[in-house]
Amino acid sequence: MMANNILIQNKSNKRFDFSRIFTREMVLAIFTFIAFMILYSLTNFKTEAGLTLFLKDISYLLIASIALTLVILTGNIDISSGTMMGLCGYAAAYTAKMGYGFYVYIPVAIVTGLILGGINGIIVTKFKVPSLVATLAMVNVHLGLFILLPRGGWVENLKANFTFLGTATILNFVPIIFIISIIILAFFLWFMKYSRFSKKIYATGGNSNGAALAGINPDKVVMKLFLIEGILIGISAILFYTSKTIVQANSTFGMEMLFITAVVVGGTSIAGGKGKLIGTAVGVILISIINRMVIFFGFQDYYSYAVQGVIILIAVLFTVIDMKDIKRYLAKIFSHTQLTDRRVNN
Amino acid sequence: MISIKEPIKRPKFTITYQGILLVLLIGLIIFFAIIEGGDILKPSVLFGLTENVVEIGLMALALTFIITTGGIDLSVGMIMALSAVMLGATYEFTNNIGLAIVVCLLTGLICGALNGIIIAKTKISPLVTTLATMSLYYGIAKIISGTKIFSTYPEGFKFLAYKRLFNIIPYQFIFFIIVFILFATFFYKANIGRYLRAMGLNEKAAKFMGINVEMVKFFIYTLSGLLCAVAAIIYLSRLPAAKPDIGLNLNLEAITAVVLGGTDIMGGVGSVNGTFIAILVLGVLRKGMQLVGLGGDIYNFILGIILVICLIGFSYLDRSKKRKSEG
C-alpha cells in the first residue's frame, strides 16, 4: 500500500496544490535552514576552516547514509555498517602504507566493502536470517577481526599518497571529498527517480510477498542492495579516513547509529517501503549542524548524544502525527482565502 | 502453524533447539577441561563462571519477553549505565547507600517506563524508539558524570559479588536463579506468557482477542528498565567504577544471548529456558577463553561465529518444521 502511494503519483493539476510543496522533506529543509542560519550568524562558523570541517563531516556521513537508506527501504537493516567501514578503511590504509597510489587503495576499499556486504547479503537472503540479528552477529565478528589484523588494526604515519585526497580543497574551502559525495548523491537521486530497479526496491520494502507475485525476486533485490551498500561503505571509508594520518579500524564502531539516525530523521520508515533519498540528505545536514552547534555553544560533545536522541523522537513523532491532517488544515485555510478573493473580484 | 497452547501429550523424546544448546554447553565444558587440564571442573571454578554473566543474564531475561512480542530494546546497556552513574553520584553526595540504591532502581524504572509509554502510545517502532532513547540515556549519563568516575562504595556493598553460599555458589547467581524461575513461571504457566506469544504472532489478532496490548507493552519495557537497574547494582558491587561507557556493547551481547537461546527475533516464538542456557554458554566461553589465555576480543569473534551458525541452524530447523506441518 505504501509502495503504491509512491509508485502511482497523483497527477491532478490543481491551480495551487499546497500539499505538494508542504512535504516532509520541505519542512525538514526549512528546519535545517533555520538551524544553519542560527549557527552561521552566532558563531565563528563562517570562517573558511570551520566550513571546510563541516563539509568534510557531511561528505562521509552522506555516502554511508545513502547506503543505509537503500537497505532500510527494503525493510532490512545493517548494524554492522560502522565496523564494516573500519575494515574497509584499514584495508585501504594498509595498501597505501605499502606505497600504492589511490588507483589501488580505493578499489581495495570498495572490494572489501563488497565482500563484507556480500556476506551479510548471503546470510540474510540465502539462510533467511533476519537482517537485524545477522548483522548484529557480524558486528561481533568484525570486532574480533580487528584484533586479528596485523598491528592490532592500526596504521600510523600515513604519507601524502593517502592523505592528499582528504586534505585537497577547491577555492580554498570546498573539500574534494565533498564534491565526490555530491556527485554520488546526484547519481543516486537520478537512479531512485528514473531507474526501474528503484521501483523494485520500494515494492520489496512495501510488501515482499506482493512484489514476488508481481514478478520481482525480493531476495535478488535485497542481495543487490547489500552489495551496493558495501560499495558505498567502502567509498565512505575512503572519504572518512583520508583526512587523517592514523587509521584505527575500531574508531568507527558505533557510527552505524549515527547513520541510522540520519536515515530515520530523513523520514525513511524503518519498516521499509517508504522514504526518500533527498530526506536522508537533509537529515545528514541537520544532524551535522546540530553536532556543530552543541560544540560551538561551548557544551561538551557528549551533549550531542542526548540532543540526537531527542531529535530522532521528535522527527519520528512528526511522521506518526500524520502530516495529512496538518496539510488538510492548511489547505482548508488556503482554499478559503482563495474563495473570498474570487467573490471580491466578482 | 505454531500452537500457542502446548499439546498435552508429548512424544517421549524430541530433538529441540534448546537440547542441542545444552549439549553444546556440556561439550564446551568438556572441551575446556581437556585443553586446560580439569581445572574448570572444580565446583568453585565452575560456579565462578556465572559471576560475570549475571548482569547480561538479567537483561537477556527481560529482552526475551520483549523479543517474543516482536519488539526490541537496544537501550538496555545505557539504562544500566545511567542507573549505575545515578547510584554512584547519589552515594557521593549523600553517603547513604540505601537512598542511592532506591534512586538507582527508580532511574531504571523511569527509563523503562519512558520507552514503554512511547512504544505503547505512539506508533513509533521499538527499534527506532530505543535507538533514540539509547543515545538520550548515554548523553544524560555523560552529562551527570562528566569525566568523573564514581568509585567509592561502602564495604558491605560488595556482599553480592564476593560472598558465596558454602563458599561455592555466588549469591548473585542464586539471585539470578530466583529471577529466572519467576520469569519461567510467568512465561510458561501464566497468562502473560501466552499473551506475549500471541502478540508476537499477530498483534491485531491479539488485540481483538481482548488482550490489553498497550498495557502489556508498557509492562514489559518497564520491567526491562527495572532489571537493568538491578544489573547496575550487581555490576557495581563487582567492579566499583560507575561511568557511562560500561553500557556500550551490552545491548549486542544481551540480544546475542536471547537469539542464541532460540527466541525468534521476528516474535511469536520465545524460550526463557533457552536464554538461561545461552547465558551459561556465554559464561563458559568467556571464562574458558580466559583460562586458556585468549583476550576478550577473540571472545567477540567466536561469539559472532557461533551466533551466525546458530541462526543458520535455527532457520533450517524452522524450515523443516514448517515443511512437516504443511504436509
Tab-separated table of N, CA, C and O in Angstrom, chain B residues 170-248:
chain	number	residue	atom	x	y	z
B	170	PRO	N	27.962	-18.384	44.247
B	170	PRO	CA	27.870	-16.943	44.491
B	170	PRO	C	26.411	-16.539	44.749
B	170	PRO	O	25.501	-17.065	44.109
B	171	TYR	N	26.226	-15.588	45.681
B	171	TYR	CA	24.863	-15.152	45.996
B	171	TYR	C	24.184	-14.513	44.794
B	171	TYR	O	22.984	-14.626	44.608
B	172	GLN	N	24.985	-13.829	43.947
B	172	GLN	CA	24.362	-13.188	42.781
B	172	GLN	C	23.782	-14.223	41.840
B	172	GLN	O	22.759	-13.984	41.191
B	173	PHE	N	24.426	-15.409	41.783
B	173	PHE	CA	23.898	-16.453	40.911
B	173	PHE	C	22.600	-17.007	41.486
B	173	PHE	O	21.654	-17.312	40.747
B	174	ILE	N	22.536	-17.122	42.826
B	174	ILE	CA	21.291	-17.584	43.457
B	174	ILE	C	20.167	-16.599	43.150
B	174	ILE	O	19.049	-16.990	42.798
B	175	PHE	N	20.493	-15.315	43.232
B	175	PHE	CA	19.513	-14.277	42.889
B	175	PHE	C	19.055	-14.427	41.443
B	175	PHE	O	17.860	-14.360	41.133
B	176	PHE	N	20.015	-14.688	40.568
B	176	PHE	CA	19.703	-14.843	39.147
B	176	PHE	C	18.766	-16.035	38.933
B	176	PHE	O	17.813	-15.967	38.158
B	177	ILE	N	19.053	-17.139	39.650
B	177	ILE	CA	18.217	-18.343	39.522
B	177	ILE	C	16.788	-18.020	39.955
B	177	ILE	O	15.818	-18.433	39.297
B	178	ILE	N	16.648	-17.252	41.066
B	178	ILE	CA	15.306	-16.911	41.544
B	178	ILE	C	14.569	-16.106	40.481
B	178	ILE	O	13.418	-16.384	40.148
B	179	VAL	N	15.267	-15.098	39.921
B	179	VAL	CA	14.632	-14.279	38.881
B	179	VAL	C	14.259	-15.146	37.686
B	179	VAL	O	13.174	-15.024	37.109
B	180	PHE	N	15.162	-16.070	37.339
B	180	PHE	CA	14.894	-16.952	36.191
B	180	PHE	C	13.650	-17.795	36.437
B	180	PHE	O	12.791	-17.936	35.555
B	181	ILE	N	13.540	-18.353	37.659
B	181	ILE	CA	12.377	-19.203	37.955
B	181	ILE	C	11.093	-18.384	37.865
B	181	ILE	O	10.092	-18.824	37.292
B	182	LEU	N	11.146	-17.143	38.383
B	182	LEU	CA	9.979	-16.258	38.280
B	182	LEU	C	9.602	-16.020	36.821
B	182	LEU	O	8.438	-16.144	36.430
B	183	PHE	N	10.601	-15.700	36.023
B	183	PHE	CA	10.351	-15.413	34.603
B	183	PHE	C	9.799	-16.637	33.898
B	183	PHE	O	8.870	-16.542	33.102
B	184	ALA	N	10.413	-17.800	34.193
B	184	ALA	CA	9.974	-19.024	33.517
B	184	ALA	C	8.539	-19.336	33.903
B	184	ALA	O	7.730	-19.742	33.057
B	185	THR	N	8.181	-19.134	35.192
B	185	THR	CA	6.806	-19.389	35.616
B	185	THR	C	5.846	-18.474	34.881
B	185	THR	O	4.820	-18.909	34.367
B	186	PHE	N	6.219	-17.182	34.805
B	186	PHE	CA	5.368	-16.228	34.088
B	186	PHE	C	5.223	-16.631	32.628
B	186	PHE	O	4.154	-16.559	32.047
B	187	PHE	N	6.344	-17.061	32.058
B	187	PHE	CA	6.363	-17.289	30.610
B	187	PHE	C	5.634	-18.570	30.222
B	187	PHE	O	4.933	-18.607	29.218
B	188	TYR	N	5.809	-19.624	31.021
B	188	TYR	CA	5.256	-20.907	30.600
B	188	TYR	C	3.934	-21.230	31.270
B	188	TYR	O	3.131	-21.975	30.736
B	189	LYS	N	3.676	-20.697	32.473
B	189	LYS	CA	2.500	-21.119	33.213
B	189	LYS	C	1.409	-20.049	33.284
B	189	LYS	O	0.230	-20.370	33.372
B	190	ALA	N	1.820	-18.775	33.284
B	190	ALA	CA	0.808	-17.730	33.496
B	190	ALA	C	0.247	-17.234	32.168
B	190	ALA	O	0.787	-17.526	31.104
B	191	ASN	N	-0.845	-16.471	32.267
B	191	ASN	CA	-1.480	-15.940	31.071
B	191	ASN	C	-0.546	-15.032	30.288
B	191	ASN	O	-0.583	-15.004	29.068
B	192	ILE	N	0.277	-14.281	31.032
B	192	ILE	CA	1.088	-13.258	30.359
B	192	ILE	C	1.985	-13.860	29.289
B	192	ILE	O	2.178	-13.278	28.230
B	193	GLY	N	2.501	-15.068	29.565
B	193	GLY	CA	3.354	-15.719	28.575
B	193	GLY	C	2.616	-15.968	27.286
B	193	GLY	O	3.132	-15.728	26.186
B	194	ARG	N	1.369	-16.434	27.416
B	194	ARG	CA	0.573	-16.690	26.219
B	194	ARG	C	0.254	-15.371	25.497
B	194	ARG	O	0.252	-15.305	24.280
B	195	TYR	N	-0.004	-14.314	26.280
B	195	TYR	CA	-0.250	-13.002	25.671
B	195	TYR	C	0.944	-12.570	24.829
B	195	TYR	O	0.798	-12.080	23.709
B	196	LEU	N	2.141	-12.755	25.424
B	196	LEU	CA	3.358	-12.304	24.736
B	196	LEU	C	3.503	-13.010	23.400
B	196	LEU	O	3.759	-12.392	22.368
B	197	ARG	N	3.300	-14.356	23.419
B	197	ARG	CA	3.465	-15.103	22.177
B	197	ARG	C	2.382	-14.725	21.170
B	197	ARG	O	2.647	-14.615	19.974
B	198	ALA	N	1.160	-14.506	21.668
B	198	ALA	CA	0.071	-14.124	20.760
B	198	ALA	C	0.371	-12.783	20.105
B	198	ALA	O	0.166	-12.595	18.908
B	199	MET	N	0.894	-11.844	20.913
B	199	MET	CA	1.220	-10.531	20.356
B	199	MET	C	2.323	-10.617	19.318
B	199	MET	O	2.314	-9.901	18.325
B	200	GLY	N	3.279	-11.523	19.572
B	200	GLY	CA	4.373	-11.668	18.616
B	200	GLY	C	3.908	-12.259	17.302
B	200	GLY	O	4.405	-11.904	16.239
B	201	LEU	N	2.934	-13.178	17.377
B	201	LEU	CA	2.459	-13.817	16.144
B	201	LEU	C	1.590	-12.869	15.339
B	201	LEU	O	1.742	-12.741	14.135
B	202	ASN	N	0.646	-12.230	16.002
B	202	ASN	CA	-0.243	-11.332	15.280
B	202	ASN	C	-0.835	-10.341	16.270
B	202	ASN	O	-1.721	-10.674	17.046
B	203	GLU	N	-0.322	-9.111	16.210
B	203	GLU	CA	-0.683	-8.154	17.247
B	203	GLU	C	-2.151	-7.746	17.140
B	203	GLU	O	-2.838	-7.594	18.152
B	204	LYS	N	-2.623	-7.596	15.892
B	204	LYS	CA	-4.012	-7.179	15.723
B	204	LYS	C	-4.957	-8.235	16.265
B	204	LYS	O	-5.928	-7.928	16.972
B	205	ALA	N	-4.652	-9.501	15.934
B	205	ALA	CA	-5.496	-10.596	16.409
B	205	ALA	C	-5.493	-10.642	17.933
B	205	ALA	O	-6.532	-10.848	18.564
B	206	ALA	N	-4.311	-10.408	18.515
B	206	ALA	CA	-4.207	-10.418	19.972
B	206	ALA	C	-5.075	-9.332	20.579
B	206	ALA	O	-5.719	-9.522	21.615
B	207	LYS	N	-5.125	-8.175	19.895
B	207	LYS	CA	-5.925	-7.057	20.378
B	207	LYS	C	-7.415	-7.424	20.344
B	207	LYS	O	-8.151	-7.169	21.297
B	208	PHE	N	-7.837	-8.066	19.232
B	208	PHE	CA	-9.250	-8.434	19.114
B	208	PHE	C	-9.612	-9.573	20.060
B	208	PHE	O	-10.777	-9.772	20.382
B	209	MET	N	-8.578	-10.326	20.475
B	209	MET	CA	-8.826	-11.405	21.438
B	209	MET	C	-9.139	-10.846	22.816
B	209	MET	O	-9.596	-11.551	23.698
B	210	GLY	N	-8.856	-9.563	23.016
B	210	GLY	CA	-9.148	-8.949	24.300
B	210	GLY	C	-7.932	-8.713	25.159
B	210	GLY	O	-8.047	-8.392	26.335
B	211	ILE	N	-6.752	-8.869	24.555
B	211	ILE	CA	-5.533	-8.596	25.318
B	211	ILE	C	-5.289	-7.092	25.295
B	211	ILE	O	-5.395	-6.457	24.239
B	212	ASN	N	-4.982	-6.535	26.449
B	212	ASN	CA	-4.661	-5.112	26.509
B	212	ASN	C	-3.217	-4.940	26.044
B	212	ASN	O	-2.274	-4.953	26.838
B	213	VAL	N	-3.060	-4.808	24.728
B	213	VAL	CA	-1.727	-4.834	24.121
B	213	VAL	C	-0.848	-3.707	24.653
B	213	VAL	O	0.318	-3.910	24.993
B	214	GLU	N	-1.446	-2.514	24.771
B	214	GLU	CA	-0.661	-1.358	25.218
B	214	GLU	C	-0.128	-1.570	26.626
B	214	GLU	O	1.019	-1.286	26.935
B	215	MET	N	-0.995	-2.118	27.494
B	215	MET	CA	-0.599	-2.340	28.893
B	215	MET	C	0.532	-3.362	28.965
B	215	MET	O	1.498	-3.176	29.713
B	216	VAL	N	0.391	-4.454	28.189
B	216	VAL	CA	1.433	-5.492	28.219
B	216	VAL	C	2.754	-4.914	27.750
B	216	VAL	O	3.806	-5.140	28.349
B	217	LYS	N	2.708	-4.102	26.677
B	217	LYS	CA	3.940	-3.491	26.156
B	217	LYS	C	4.582	-2.600	27.215
B	217	LYS	O	5.777	-2.698	27.485
B	218	PHE	N	3.746	-1.738	27.808
B	218	PHE	CA	4.260	-0.838	28.849
B	218	PHE	C	4.906	-1.639	29.970
B	218	PHE	O	5.992	-1.325	30.434
B	219	PHE	N	4.243	-2.716	30.369
B	219	PHE	CA	4.731	-3.546	31.473
B	219	PHE	C	6.092	-4.145	31.157
B	219	PHE	O	7.018	-4.068	31.967
B	220	ILE	N	6.236	-4.738	29.960
B	220	ILE	CA	7.499	-5.444	29.695
B	220	ILE	C	8.672	-4.477	29.537
B	220	ILE	O	9.772	-4.776	29.993
B	221	TYR	N	8.418	-3.312	28.938
B	221	TYR	CA	9.542	-2.384	28.795
B	221	TYR	C	9.941	-1.795	30.149
B	221	TYR	O	11.121	-1.568	30.413
B	222	THR	N	8.943	-1.547	31.011
B	222	THR	CA	9.263	-1.049	32.349
B	222	THR	C	10.033	-2.100	33.138
B	222	THR	O	11.001	-1.794	33.834
B	223	LEU	N	9.596	-3.355	32.992
B	223	LEU	CA	10.280	-4.459	33.668
B	223	LEU	C	11.729	-4.530	33.221
B	223	LEU	O	12.645	-4.722	34.038
B	224	SER	N	11.936	-4.345	31.919
B	224	SER	CA	13.289	-4.373	31.370
B	224	SER	C	14.142	-3.276	32.005
B	224	SER	O	15.288	-3.512	32.404
B	225	GLY	N	13.557	-2.079	32.144
B	225	GLY	CA	14.294	-0.983	32.769
B	225	GLY	C	14.669	-1.299	34.201
B	225	GLY	O	15.795	-1.062	34.640
B	226	LEU	N	13.708	-1.875	34.938
B	226	LEU	CA	13.953	-2.202	36.344
B	226	LEU	C	15.078	-3.225	36.469
B	226	LEU	O	15.978	-3.085	37.305
B	227	LEU	N	15.037	-4.261	35.610
B	227	LEU	CA	16.068	-5.293	35.692
B	227	LEU	C	17.436	-4.737	35.316
B	227	LEU	O	18.451	-5.170	35.852
B	228	CYS	N	17.449	-3.749	34.402
B	228	CYS	CA	18.726	-3.114	34.061
B	228	CYS	C	19.305	-2.407	35.286
B	228	CYS	O	20.516	-2.443	35.520
B	229	ALA	N	18.422	-1.766	36.085
B	229	ALA	CA	18.894	-1.092	37.300
B	229	ALA	C	19.453	-2.113	38.288
B	229	ALA	O	20.488	-1.883	38.918
B	230	VAL	N	18.763	-3.258	38.414
B	230	VAL	CA	19.272	-4.310	39.296
B	230	VAL	C	20.632	-4.786	38.805
B	230	VAL	O	21.571	-4.991	39.592
B	231	ALA	N	20.736	-4.936	37.478
B	231	ALA	CA	22.014	-5.347	36.891
B	231	ALA	C	23.099	-4.328	37.211
B	231	ALA	O	24.248	-4.701	37.473
B	232	ALA	N	22.712	-3.041	37.222
B	232	ALA	CA	23.691	-1.991	37.541
B	232	ALA	C	24.221	-2.170	38.957
B	232	ALA	O	25.421	-2.033	39.207
B	233	ILE	N	23.309	-2.498	39.902
B	233	ILE	CA	23.744	-2.686	41.290
B	233	ILE	C	24.726	-3.851	41.377
B	233	ILE	O	25.783	-3.754	42.014
B	234	ILE	N	24.392	-4.957	40.701
B	234	ILE	CA	25.271	-6.124	40.755
B	234	ILE	C	26.614	-5.819	40.102
B	234	ILE	O	27.673	-6.185	40.608
B	235	TYR	N	26.554	-5.085	38.992
B	235	TYR	CA	27.800	-4.722	38.302
B	235	TYR	C	28.693	-3.891	39.213
B	235	TYR	O	29.883	-4.142	39.345
B	236	LEU	N	28.074	-2.895	39.891
B	236	LEU	CA	28.885	-2.004	40.731
B	236	LEU	C	29.442	-2.726	41.934
B	236	LEU	O	30.506	-2.380	42.437
B	237	SER	N	28.700	-3.736	42.436
B	237	SER	CA	29.232	-4.465	43.582
B	237	SER	C	30.435	-5.310	43.161
B	237	SER	O	31.284	-5.633	43.969
B	238	ARG	N	30.506	-5.644	41.876
B	238	ARG	CA	31.636	-6.441	41.383
B	238	ARG	C	32.800	-5.536	40.970
B	238	ARG	O	33.938	-5.759	41.357
B	239	LEU	N	32.483	-4.535	40.153
B	239	LEU	CA	33.516	-3.613	39.674
B	239	LEU	C	33.113	-2.202	40.069
B	239	LEU	O	32.300	-1.584	39.401
B	240	PRO	N	33.620	-1.681	41.179
B	240	PRO	CA	33.126	-0.393	41.676
B	240	PRO	C	33.640	0.787	40.856
B	240	PRO	O	34.478	1.551	41.318
B	241	ALA	N	33.172	0.936	39.638
B	241	ALA	CA	33.535	2.110	38.839
B	241	ALA	C	32.353	2.454	37.954
B	241	ALA	O	32.105	1.783	36.961
B	242	ALA	N	31.585	3.495	38.343
B	242	ALA	CA	30.402	3.868	37.575
B	242	ALA	C	30.768	4.928	36.564
B	242	ALA	O	31.110	6.054	36.919
B	243	LYS	N	30.763	4.566	35.294
B	243	LYS	CA	30.957	5.541	34.214
B	243	LYS	C	30.039	5.147	33.067
B	243	LYS	O	29.634	3.987	32.963
B	244	PRO	N	29.702	6.103	32.195
B	244	PRO	CA	28.708	5.810	31.150
B	244	PRO	C	29.155	4.741	30.165
B	244	PRO	O	28.333	4.057	29.582
B	245	ASP	N	30.469	4.586	29.976
B	245	ASP	CA	30.933	3.690	28.923
B	245	ASP	C	30.720	2.210	29.239
B	245	ASP	O	30.916	1.365	28.375
B	246	ILE	N	30.311	1.878	30.482
B	246	ILE	CA	30.158	0.457	30.806
B	246	ILE	C	29.023	-0.172	30.016
B	246	ILE	O	28.965	-1.379	29.866
B	247	GLY	N	28.107	0.653	29.489
B	247	GLY	CA	26.953	0.065	28.805
B	247	GLY	C	27.103	-0.047	27.303
B	247	GLY	O	26.148	-0.381	26.623
B	248	LEU	N	28.322	0.237	26.787
B	248	LEU	CA	28.432	0.438	25.338
B	248	LEU	C	28.080	-0.783	24.499
B	248	LEU	O	27.350	-0.698	23.549
